């Protein structure tokens, strides 16, 4: 069987697993964060209980209680939340390897940004992921980590630096996913290296009848709160390959920071709301950042709309498509990187070119296509394609 076809299946199965695991993990993070925020003093005044929440769901009532240092005995069956995180990372990293390392020249490297060899790009990518964890972990253990506001400032500064470095090394799309992989790795490492080990120590102490050190739980809680604020930014980055308007922009790093910040602000709104505080200012601030970004990156109404420009014939458009686009955008692409046309866009017949005009024009306008301009579409050709679409995409 053809290698590109098998890679397509691997892509689908890993993506499916990744999104399912991510949903389970983020769902758990949202659930426990909201639960923690909404705990109220226990009705029976049990001194071991930090707080409790009554809930109605699935046709019944639940009483959930949080014991700071354990309930005083070790329950026979204890549920742990960790495999959602581990599987999100395993499947995400495998997908990252398959797409961005396996086809580094197409997705990770842009010679106009830096002319890296695939192995150099992969080495830099792995090194940055590791470095992000080492630096973040050190900051968390320093006095900055104990101060929520200082940590938020350090987080935004660290993100800006990571985004700037990634966009100075990799293609726009590769840079966004690189930063997403770095944040996702921090989150998974928080679970593996801090939260779960701390909980294991608590369980071991309870089993041995020893006192539980409250710091074990506090360290875990700190990382779990960080993970919660990182969820919306990471999901934006994971979805970003569909939206070249961000990563093709000359200020791609700044847009990344702005959108991530908007996500964290919206999360703050919900976290406060679960505590019973409705602070619309966080929500409004997040929405304002998104609106400002939308205005900032709005494409100029350029040459494509000028009536004075000479009319572009369909024959010219088809000739350009044939030379620059069709090797990928045909039912069975001749470009070995693709087993099927990207996003199902077909440009090999006049009817298809016309029908999908709005869709491919957006890719041409934002310079997302051809990827890294691998087929050498010239500025003049790009302008002609857009002018033809703007003039009504007529088949002459
Ligand atoms: C909290 C952690 C994470 C969440 C919630 C998450 C979520 C997602 C989602 C929703 C998608 C979109 C799928 C689509 O649009 O088709 C995605 C794609 C992806 N994720 Fe993640 N992910 C996480 C962590 C990671 C990590 C740690 C890595 C790599 C180390 C990773 C690598 C990828 C890759 C390579 C893709 C495909 C991107 C593309 O289509 O170009 N993810 N992820």
Coordinates of N, CA, C and O in Angstrom, one line a residue, residues 136-313:
X136 N 10.1 26.6 33.1 CA 8.8 26.7 33.8 C 8.8 26.1 35.2 O 8.3 26.7 36.2
X137 N 9.3 24.9 35.3 CA 9.4 24.2 36.6 C 10.2 25.0 37.6 O 9.8 25.1 38.8
X138 N 11.3 25.6 37.1 CA 12.2 26.4 38.1 C 11.4 27.6 38.6 O 11.4 27.9 39.7
X139 N 10.7 28.2 37.6 CA 9.9 29.4 38.0 C 8.8 29.1 39.0 O 8.6 29.8 40.0
X140 N 8.2 27.9 38.8 CA 7.1 27.5 39.7 C 7.7 27.3 41.1 O 7.0 27.5 42.1
X141 N 8.9 26.8 41.2 CA 9.5 26.5 42.5 C 10.1 27.7 43.2 O 10.6 27.7 44.3
X142 N 10.2 28.8 42.4 CA 10.8 30.0 42.9 C 9.7 30.9 43.6 O 8.5 30.5 43.5
X143 N 10.1 32.0 44.3 CA 9.0 32.8 44.9 C 8.0 33.3 43.9 O 6.8 33.5 44.3
X144 N 8.4 33.5 42.7 CA 7.4 33.9 41.7 C 6.2 33.0 41.6 O 5.0 33.4 41.5
X145 N 6.5 31.7 41.7 CA 5.4 30.7 41.7 C 4.4 30.8 42.8 O 3.3 30.2 42.7
X146 N 4.8 31.4 43.9 CA 3.9 31.5 45.0 C 2.9 32.7 44.9 O 2.0 32.9 45.7
X147 N 3.2 33.5 43.9 CA 2.4 34.8 43.8 C 1.6 34.7 42.4 O 2.2 34.7 41.4
X148 N 0.3 34.6 42.5 CA -0.5 34.4 41.3 C -0.3 35.4 40.3 O -0.2 35.1 39.1
X149 N -0.3 36.7 40.7 CA -0.1 37.8 39.7 C 1.3 37.7 39.0 O 1.4 37.8 37.8
X150 N 2.3 37.5 39.9 CA 3.7 37.5 39.3 C 3.8 36.3 38.3 O 4.4 36.4 37.3
X151 N 3.1 35.2 38.7 CA 3.2 34.0 37.8 C 2.5 34.3 36.5 O 2.9 33.8 35.5
X152 N 1.3 35.0 36.6 CA 0.6 35.3 35.3 C 1.5 36.2 34.4 O 1.6 35.9 33.2
X153 N 2.2 37.2 35.0 CA 3.0 38.1 34.2 C 4.2 37.2 33.6 O 4.5 37.4 32.4
X154 N 4.8 36.4 34.5 CA 5.9 35.5 34.0 C 5.4 34.6 32.8 O 6.1 34.4 31.8
X155 N 4.2 34.1 33.0 CA 3.6 33.2 32.0 C 3.4 33.9 30.6 O 3.8 33.4 29.6
X156 N 2.9 35.2 30.7 CA 2.7 35.9 29.4 C 4.1 36.3 28.8 O 4.3 36.1 27.6
X157 N 5.0 36.7 29.6 CA 6.4 37.0 29.1 C 7.0 35.8 28.5 O 7.6 35.8 27.4
X158 N 6.9 34.6 29.2 CA 7.5 33.4 28.7 C 6.8 33.0 27.4 O 7.5 32.5 26.4
X159 N 5.5 33.2 27.3 CA 4.8 32.8 26.1 C 5.3 33.7 24.9 O 5.5 33.2 23.8
X160 N 5.4 35.0 25.2 CA 5.8 35.9 24.2 C 7.2 35.5 23.7 O 7.5 35.5 22.4
X161 N 8.1 35.2 24.6 CA 9.5 34.8 24.2 C 9.4 33.5 23.3 O 10.0 33.4 22.3
X162 N 8.6 32.5 23.8 CA 8.5 31.3 23.1 C 8.0 31.5 21.7 O 8.4 31.0 20.7
X163 N 6.9 32.4 21.6 CA 6.3 32.6 20.3 C 7.3 33.3 19.4 O 7.4 33.0 18.2
X164 N 8.0 34.3 19.9 CA 9.0 35.0 19.1 C 10.1 34.1 18.6 O 10.4 34.1 17.4
X165 N 10.6 33.2 19.5 CA 11.7 32.3 19.1 C 11.1 31.4 18.0 O 11.7 31.1 17.0
X166 N 9.9 30.8 18.3 CA 9.4 29.8 17.3 C 9.1 30.4 15.9 O 9.5 29.8 14.9
X167 N 8.6 31.6 15.9 CA 8.3 32.2 14.6 C 9.6 32.7 13.9 O 9.6 33.0 12.7
X168 N 10.7 32.8 14.7 CA 12.0 33.2 14.1 C 12.7 32.0 13.5 O 13.7 32.1 12.8
X169 N 12.2 30.8 13.9 CA 12.9 29.5 13.5 C 12.1 28.7 12.4 O 12.7 28.2 11.5
X170 N 10.8 28.7 12.7 CA 10.0 27.7 11.9 C 9.0 28.4 11.0 O 8.8 29.7 11.1
X171 N 8.3 27.6 10.1 CA 7.2 28.2 9.3 C 6.1 28.7 10.3 O 6.1 28.3 11.4
X172 N 5.3 29.5 9.8 CA 4.2 30.1 10.6 C 3.4 29.0 11.3 O 3.2 28.9 12.5
X173 N 2.9 28.0 10.5 CA 2.1 27.0 11.0 C 2.9 26.1 12.0 O 2.4 25.7 13.0
X174 N 4.1 25.8 11.6 CA 5.0 25.0 12.5 C 5.2 25.7 13.8 O 5.2 25.1 14.9
X175 N 5.4 27.0 13.7 CA 5.7 27.8 15.0 C 4.5 27.7 15.9 O 4.7 27.5 17.1
X176 N 3.3 27.9 15.4 CA 2.1 27.9 16.2 C 2.0 26.5 16.9 O 1.7 26.4 18.1
X177 N 2.2 25.4 16.1 CA 2.0 24.1 16.7 C 3.2 23.8 17.7 O 3.0 23.1 18.7
X178 N 4.3 24.4 17.4 CA 5.5 24.2 18.3 C 5.1 24.8 19.7 O 5.3 24.1 20.7
X179 N 4.6 26.0 19.6 CA 4.3 26.6 20.9 C 3.1 25.8 21.6 O 3.1 25.6 22.8
X180 N 2.2 25.3 20.8 CA 1.1 24.5 21.3 C 1.6 23.2 22.0 O 1.2 22.8 23.1
X181 N 2.6 22.6 21.3 CA 3.2 21.4 21.8 C 4.0 21.7 23.1 O 4.0 20.9 24.0
X182 N 4.6 22.9 23.2 CA 5.4 23.3 24.4 C 4.4 23.4 25.5 O 4.6 22.9 26.6
X183 N 3.3 24.1 25.3 CA 2.4 24.4 26.4 C 1.7 23.0 26.8 O 1.6 22.7 28.0
X184 N 1.3 22.2 25.8 CA 0.7 21.0 26.1 C 1.6 20.0 26.9 O 1.2 19.3 27.8
X185 N 2.9 20.1 26.6 CA 3.9 19.3 27.3 C 4.0 19.8 28.7 O 4.1 18.9 29.6
X186 N 4.0 21.1 28.9 CA 4.1 21.6 30.3 C 2.9 21.0 31.1 O 3.0 20.6 32.3
X187 N 1.7 21.1 30.5 CA 0.5 20.6 31.2 C 0.6 19.1 31.5 O 0.3 18.7 32.7
X188 N 1.1 18.3 30.6 CA 1.1 16.9 30.8 C 2.2 16.6 31.8 O 2.1 15.7 32.7
X189 N 3.4 17.3 31.7 CA 4.5 17.1 32.7 C 4.0 17.5 34.1 O 4.5 16.9 35.1
X190 N 3.2 18.5 34.2 CA 2.7 18.9 35.5 C 1.9 17.7 36.2 O 2.1 17.5 37.4
X191 N 1.2 17.0 35.3 CA 0.4 15.9 35.9 C 1.4 14.8 36.3 O 1.4 14.2 37.4
X192 N 2.3 14.4 35.3 CA 3.2 13.3 35.5 C 4.3 13.5 36.6 O 4.6 12.7 37.4
X193 N 4.8 14.8 36.6 CA 6.0 15.0 37.5 C 5.7 15.7 38.8 O 6.5 15.6 39.8
X194 N 4.5 16.3 39.0 CA 4.2 17.0 40.2 C 2.9 16.5 40.8 O 2.8 16.1 42.0
X195 N 1.8 16.6 40.1 CA 0.5 16.3 40.7 C 0.4 14.9 41.1 O 0.1 14.6 42.3
X196 N 0.6 13.9 40.2 CA 0.5 12.5 40.6 C 1.5 12.1 41.7 O 1.1 11.5 42.7
X197 N 2.8 12.5 41.6 CA 3.7 12.1 42.6 C 3.3 12.6 44.0 O 3.4 12.0 45.0
X198 N 2.8 13.9 44.0 CA 2.3 14.5 45.3 C 1.2 13.7 45.9 O 1.1 13.4 47.1
X199 N 0.2 13.3 45.0 CA -0.9 12.5 45.5 C -0.5 11.1 45.9 O -1.1 10.6 46.9
X200 N 0.5 10.6 45.2 CA 1.0 9.2 45.7 C 1.6 9.3 47.1 O 1.4 8.4 47.9
X201 N 2.3 10.4 47.3 CA 2.9 10.6 48.7 C 1.8 10.7 49.7 O 1.9 10.1 50.8
X202 N 0.7 11.4 49.4 CA -0.4 11.6 50.3 C -1.0 10.2 50.6 O -1.3 9.9 51.8
X203 N -1.2 9.4 49.6 CA -1.9 8.1 49.7 C -1.0 7.2 50.6 O -1.5 6.5 51.5
X204 N 0.3 7.2 50.3 CA 1.3 6.4 51.0 C 1.3 6.8 52.5 O 1.3 5.9 53.4
X205 N 1.2 8.1 52.8 CA 1.2 8.5 54.2 C 0.0 8.1 54.9 O 0.0 7.6 56.0
X206 N -1.2 8.2 54.2 CA -2.4 7.8 54.8 C -2.4 6.3 55.1 O -2.8 5.8 56.2
X207 N -1.9 5.5 54.1 CA -1.9 4.0 54.3 C -1.0 3.6 55.4 O -1.2 2.7 56.1
X208 N 0.1 4.4 55.7 CA 1.0 4.1 56.7 C 0.6 4.8 58.1 O 1.4 4.7 59.0
X209 N -0.5 5.5 58.0 CA -1.0 6.1 59.3 C -0.1 7.3 59.6 O -0.1 7.8 60.8
X210 N 0.7 7.9 58.7 CA 1.5 9.0 59.0 C 0.7 10.3 58.6 O -0.3 10.3 57.9
X211 N 1.2 11.4 59.2 CA 0.6 12.7 58.9 C 0.8 13.1 57.4 O 1.9 12.9 56.9
X212 N -0.2 13.7 56.8 CA -0.1 14.2 55.4 C 0.5 15.6 55.4 O -0.1 16.5 56.0
X213 N 1.6 15.7 54.7 CA 2.2 17.1 54.5 C 1.3 17.9 53.6 O 1.2 17.5 52.4
X214 N 0.7 19.0 54.0 CA -0.2 19.8 53.2 C 0.5 20.3 51.9 O -0.1 20.7 50.9
X215 N 1.9 20.4 52.0 CA 2.6 21.0 50.8 C 2.4 20.1 49.6 O 2.4 20.5 48.4
X216 N 2.3 18.7 49.8 CA 2.2 17.8 48.6 C 0.9 18.2 47.8 O 1.0 18.2 46.6
X217 N -0.2 18.4 48.5 CA -1.4 18.8 47.8 C -1.3 20.2 47.2 O -1.8 20.4 46.1
X218 N -0.7 21.1 48.0 CA -0.6 22.5 47.5 C 0.2 22.6 46.2 O -0.2 23.4 45.3
X219 N 1.3 21.9 46.1 CA 2.1 21.9 44.9 C 1.3 21.4 43.7 O 1.3 22.0 42.6
X220 N 0.5 20.3 43.9 CA -0.3 19.8 42.9 C -1.4 20.8 42.5 O -1.7 21.0 41.3
X221 N -2.0 21.4 43.5 CA -3.1 22.4 43.2 C -2.6 23.6 42.4 O -3.2 24.0 41.4
X222 N -1.4 24.0 42.7 CA -0.7 25.1 41.9 C -0.7 24.8 40.5 O -1.1 25.5 39.6
X223 N -0.1 23.5 40.2 CA 0.0 23.1 38.8 C -1.3 22.9 38.1 O -1.4 23.1 36.9
X224 N -2.2 22.4 38.9 CA -3.5 22.1 38.3 C -4.2 23.4 37.9 O -4.9 23.5 36.9
X225 N -4.0 24.5 38.7 CA -4.6 25.8 38.4 C -3.9 26.3 37.1 O -4.6 26.8 36.2
X226 N -2.6 26.2 37.0 CA -1.9 26.6 35.8 C -2.4 25.9 34.6 O -2.7 26.5 33.6
X227 N -2.6 24.6 34.7 CA -3.1 23.8 33.6 C -4.4 24.4 33.1 O -4.7 24.5 31.9
X228 N -5.3 24.7 34.1 CA -6.6 25.2 33.8 C -6.5 26.5 32.9 O -7.2 26.6 31.9
X229 N -5.6 27.4 33.3 CA -5.5 28.6 32.5 C -4.8 28.4 31.1 O -5.0 29.2 30.2
X230 N -4.1 27.3 31.0 CA -3.5 27.0 29.7 C -4.4 26.3 28.7 O -4.1 26.2 27.5
X231 N -5.6 25.9 29.2 CA -6.4 25.1 28.3 C -6.9 25.9 27.1 O -6.7 25.4 25.9
X232 N -7.5 27.0 27.3 CA -8.0 27.7 26.1 C -6.9 28.2 25.1 O -7.1 28.0 23.9
X233 N -5.8 28.7 25.6 CA -4.7 29.0 24.7 C -4.3 27.8 23.9 O -4.1 27.9 22.7
X234 N -4.1 26.7 24.6 CA -3.6 25.5 23.9 C -4.6 25.0 22.8 O -4.2 24.7 21.7
X235 N -5.9 25.1 23.1 CA -6.9 24.7 22.1 C -6.8 25.6 20.9 O -6.9 25.2 19.8
X236 N -6.7 26.9 21.2 CA -6.6 27.8 20.0 C -5.4 27.5 19.2 O -5.5 27.4 17.9
X237 N -4.2 27.2 19.8 CA -3.1 26.8 19.0 C -3.2 25.6 18.2 O -2.8 25.4 17.1
X238 N -3.9 24.6 18.8 CA -4.1 23.3 18.2 C -5.1 23.5 17.0 O -5.0 22.8 16.0
X239 N -6.0 24.4 17.0 CA -6.9 24.7 15.9 C -6.3 25.6 14.9 O -6.8 25.7 13.8
X240 N -5.2 26.2 15.2 CA -4.7 27.3 14.3 C -4.3 26.8 12.9 O -4.3 27.6 12.0
X241 N -3.9 25.5 12.7 CA -3.5 25.2 11.3 C -4.6 25.5 10.3 O -4.4 25.7 9.2
X242 N -5.9 25.5 10.8 CA -7.0 25.8 9.9 C -7.1 27.3 9.6 O -7.9 27.7 8.7
X243 N -6.4 28.1 10.3 CA -6.5 29.6 10.2 C -5.2 30.3 9.9 O -4.6 30.9 10.7
X244 N -4.8 30.2 8.6 CA -3.5 30.9 8.2 C -3.5 32.4 8.5 O -2.4 32.9 8.5
X245 N -4.6 33.0 8.6 CA -4.6 34.5 8.8 C -3.8 34.9 10.0 O -3.3 36.0 10.0
X246 N -3.6 33.9 11.0 CA -2.8 34.3 12.1 C -1.3 34.0 11.8 O -0.5 34.9 11.9
X247 N -1.0 32.8 11.4 CA 0.4 32.4 11.4 C 1.1 32.9 10.1 O 2.3 32.8 10.0
X248 N 0.3 33.4 9.1 CA 1.0 33.9 7.9 C 1.3 35.4 8.1 O 1.9 36.0 7.3
X249 N 0.8 36.0 9.2 CA 0.9 37.4 9.4 C 2.3 37.7 9.8 O 3.0 36.9 10.4
X250 N 2.8 38.9 9.4 CA 4.2 39.3 9.8 C 4.4 39.5 11.3 O 5.5 39.4 11.8
X251 N 3.3 39.7 12.0 CA 3.3 39.8 13.5 C 2.7 38.5 14.1 O 2.0 38.6 15.1
X252 N 3.0 37.4 13.5 CA 2.4 36.2 14.0 C 2.6 35.9 15.5 O 1.7 35.5 16.2
X253 N 3.8 36.2 16.0 CA 4.1 35.9 17.4 C 3.2 36.8 18.3 O 2.7 36.3 19.3
X254 N 3.0 38.0 17.9 CA 2.2 38.9 18.7 C 0.7 38.5 18.7 O 0.0 38.5 19.8
X255 N 0.2 38.0 17.6 CA -1.2 37.6 17.5 C -1.4 36.3 18.4 O -2.4 36.2 19.0
X256 N -0.3 35.5 18.4 CA -0.4 34.3 19.2 C -0.6 34.6 20.7 O -1.4 34.1 21.4
X257 N 0.3 35.6 21.1 CA 0.2 36.0 22.5 C -1.2 36.6 22.8 O -1.8 36.3 23.8
X258 N -1.7 37.5 21.9 CA -2.9 38.1 22.1 C -4.1 37.1 22.2 O -4.9 37.2 23.1
X259 N -4.1 36.2 21.3 CA -5.2 35.2 21.3 C -5.1 34.3 22.6 O -6.1 33.9 23.2
X260 N -3.9 33.9 23.0 CA -3.7 33.1 24.2 C -4.2 33.9 25.4 O -4.8 33.3 26.3
X261 N -3.8 35.2 25.4 CA -4.2 36.0 26.6 C -5.7 36.1 26.6 O -6.3 36.0 27.7
X262 N -6.4 36.3 25.5 CA -7.8 36.4 25.4 C -8.4 35.1 26.0 O -9.4 35.1 26.8
X263 N -7.9 33.9 25.6 CA -8.3 32.6 26.2 C -8.2 32.6 27.7 O -9.1 32.2 28.4
X264 N -7.1 33.0 28.2 CA -6.8 32.9 29.7 C -7.8 33.9 30.4 O -8.3 33.6 31.5
X265 N -8.0 35.0 29.8 CA -8.9 36.0 30.5 C -10.4 35.5 30.5 O -11.1 35.6 31.6
X266 N -10.8 34.8 29.5 CA -12.1 34.2 29.5 C -12.2 33.1 30.5 O -13.2 33.0 31.3
X267 N -11.1 32.3 30.6 CA -11.1 31.3 31.7 C -11.2 31.9 33.1 O -11.9 31.4 33.9
X268 N -10.5 33.0 33.3 CA -10.6 33.7 34.6 C -12.0 34.1 34.9 O -12.5 33.9 36.0
X269 N -12.7 34.6 33.9 CA -14.1 35.0 34.1 C -14.9 33.8 34.6 O -15.6 33.9 35.6
X270 N -14.7 32.6 33.9 CA -15.5 31.4 34.4 C -15.1 30.9 35.7 O -15.9 30.5 36.5
X271 N -13.8 31.0 36.0 CA -13.3 30.5 37.3 C -13.9 31.3 38.4 O -14.3 30.8 39.5
X272 N -13.9 32.7 38.2 CA -14.5 33.5 39.3 C -16.0 33.3 39.4 O -16.6 33.3 40.5
X273 N -16.6 33.1 38.3 CA -18.1 32.9 38.3 C -18.5 31.6 39.1 O -19.4 31.6 39.8
X274 N -17.6 30.6 38.9 CA -17.9 29.4 39.7 C -17.8 29.6 41.2 O -18.3 28.9 42.0
X275 N -17.0 30.7 41.5 CA -16.8 31.0 42.9 C -18.0 31.9 43.4 O -18.0 32.4 44.5
X276 N -18.8 32.3 42.5 CA -20.0 33.1 42.8 C -19.7 34.6 42.5 O -20.5 35.5 42.9
X277 N -18.6 34.9 41.9 CA -18.3 36.3 41.5 C -18.4 36.5 40.0 O -17.8 35.8 39.2
X278 N -19.3 37.4 39.6 CA -19.5 37.6 38.2 C -18.7 38.9 37.8 O -19.2 40.0 38.0
X279 N -17.5 38.6 37.3 CA -16.6 39.8 36.9 C -16.6 39.9 35.4 O -15.7 39.3 34.7
X280 N -17.6 40.6 34.8 CA -17.7 40.7 33.3 C -16.5 41.3 32.7 O -16.2 41.2 31.5
X281 N -15.7 42.1 33.6 CA -14.6 42.8 33.0 C -13.6 41.9 32.3 O -13.0 42.2 31.3
X282 N -13.4 40.7 32.9 CA -12.5 39.7 32.3 C -13.0 39.3 31.0 O -12.2 39.1 30.0
X283 N -14.3 39.0 31.0 CA -14.9 38.5 29.7 C -14.8 39.6 28.6 O -14.4 39.3 27.5
X284 N -15.1 40.8 29.0 CA -15.1 42.0 28.1 C -13.7 42.2 27.6 O -13.4 42.4 26.4
X285 N -12.7 42.1 28.5 CA -11.3 42.3 28.2 C -10.9 41.3 27.1 O -10.3 41.6 26.1
X286 N -11.2 40.0 27.4 CA -10.9 38.9 26.5 C -11.5 39.2 25.1 O -10.8 39.0 24.1
X287 N -12.8 39.5 25.1 CA -13.5 39.7 23.8 C -12.9 40.9 23.1 O -12.8 40.9 21.9
X288 N -12.5 42.0 23.9 CA -11.9 43.2 23.2 C -10.6 42.8 22.5 O -10.3 43.3 21.4
X289 N -9.8 42.0 23.2 CA -8.5 41.6 22.6 C -8.8 40.9 21.2 O -8.2 41.1 20.2
X290 N -9.8 40.0 21.2 CA -10.2 39.2 20.0 C -10.6 40.2 18.9 O -10.2 40.1 17.8
X291 N -11.4 41.2 19.3 CA -11.9 42.2 18.3 C -10.7 43.0 17.7 O -10.6 43.2 16.5
X292 N -9.8 43.4 18.6 CA -8.7 44.2 18.2 C -7.8 43.4 17.2 O -7.4 43.9 16.2
X293 N -7.6 42.1 17.5 CA -6.9 41.2 16.7 C -7.6 41.1 15.3 O -6.9 41.3 14.2
X294 N -8.9 40.9 15.3 CA -9.6 40.8 14.1 C -9.5 42.1 13.2 O -9.3 42.0 12.0
X295 N -9.5 43.2 13.9 CA -9.4 44.5 13.1 C -7.9 44.6 12.6 O -7.7 45.0 11.4
X296 N -7.0 44.3 13.4 CA -5.6 44.4 13.1 C -5.2 43.5 11.9 O -4.4 44.0 11.0
X297 N -5.7 42.3 11.8 CA -5.3 41.4 10.7 C -6.2 41.5 9.5 O -6.0 40.7 8.6
X298 N -7.3 42.3 9.6 CA -8.2 42.3 8.5 C -7.5 42.6 7.2 O -6.7 43.6 7.1
X299 N -7.7 41.7 6.1 CA -6.9 41.9 4.9 C -7.3 43.2 4.2 O -8.5 43.5 4.2
X300 N -6.3 43.9 3.6 CA -6.7 45.1 2.9 C -7.4 44.8 1.6 O -7.2 43.7 1.1
X301 N -8.3 45.7 1.2 CA -9.0 45.4 0.0 C -8.1 45.8 -1.1 O -8.1 46.9 -1.6
X302 N -7.2 44.9 -1.5 CA -6.1 45.3 -2.4 C -6.5 45.1 -3.9 O -7.7 45.0 -4.2
X303 N -5.5 45.1 -4.7 CA -5.7 45.1 -6.2 C -6.9 44.4 -6.7 O -7.5 44.7 -7.7
X304 N -7.2 43.2 -6.0 CA -8.3 42.4 -6.5 C -9.6 43.1 -6.8 O -10.4 42.7 -7.6
X305 N -9.8 44.3 -6.2 CA -11.1 45.0 -6.3 C -11.0 46.2 -7.3 O -12.0 46.8 -7.5
X306 N -9.8 46.5 -7.7 CA -9.7 47.7 -8.5 C -10.2 47.5 -9.9 O -9.8 46.6 -10.6
X307 N -11.2 48.3 -10.3 CA -11.8 48.1 -11.6 C -10.9 48.4 -12.7 O -11.0 47.9 -13.8
X308 N -9.8 49.3 -12.4 CA -8.9 49.7 -13.5 C -8.0 48.6 -13.9 O -7.5 48.6 -15.1
X309 N -7.8 47.6 -13.1 CA -6.9 46.5 -13.4 C -7.3 45.7 -14.6 O -8.6 45.5 -14.8
X310 N -6.4 45.3 -15.5 CA -6.9 44.6 -16.7 C -7.5 43.3 -16.4 O -7.1 42.6 -15.4
X311 N -8.6 42.9 -17.1 CA -9.4 41.7 -16.8 C -8.5 40.5 -16.9 O -7.7 40.4 -17.9
X312 N -8.7 39.6 -16.0 CA -7.9 38.3 -16.1 C -8.8 37.3 -16.7 O -10.0 37.1 -16.3
X313 N -8.3 36.5 -17.7 CA -9.2 35.5 -18.3 C -9.1 34.2 -17.6 O -8.1 33.9 -16.8

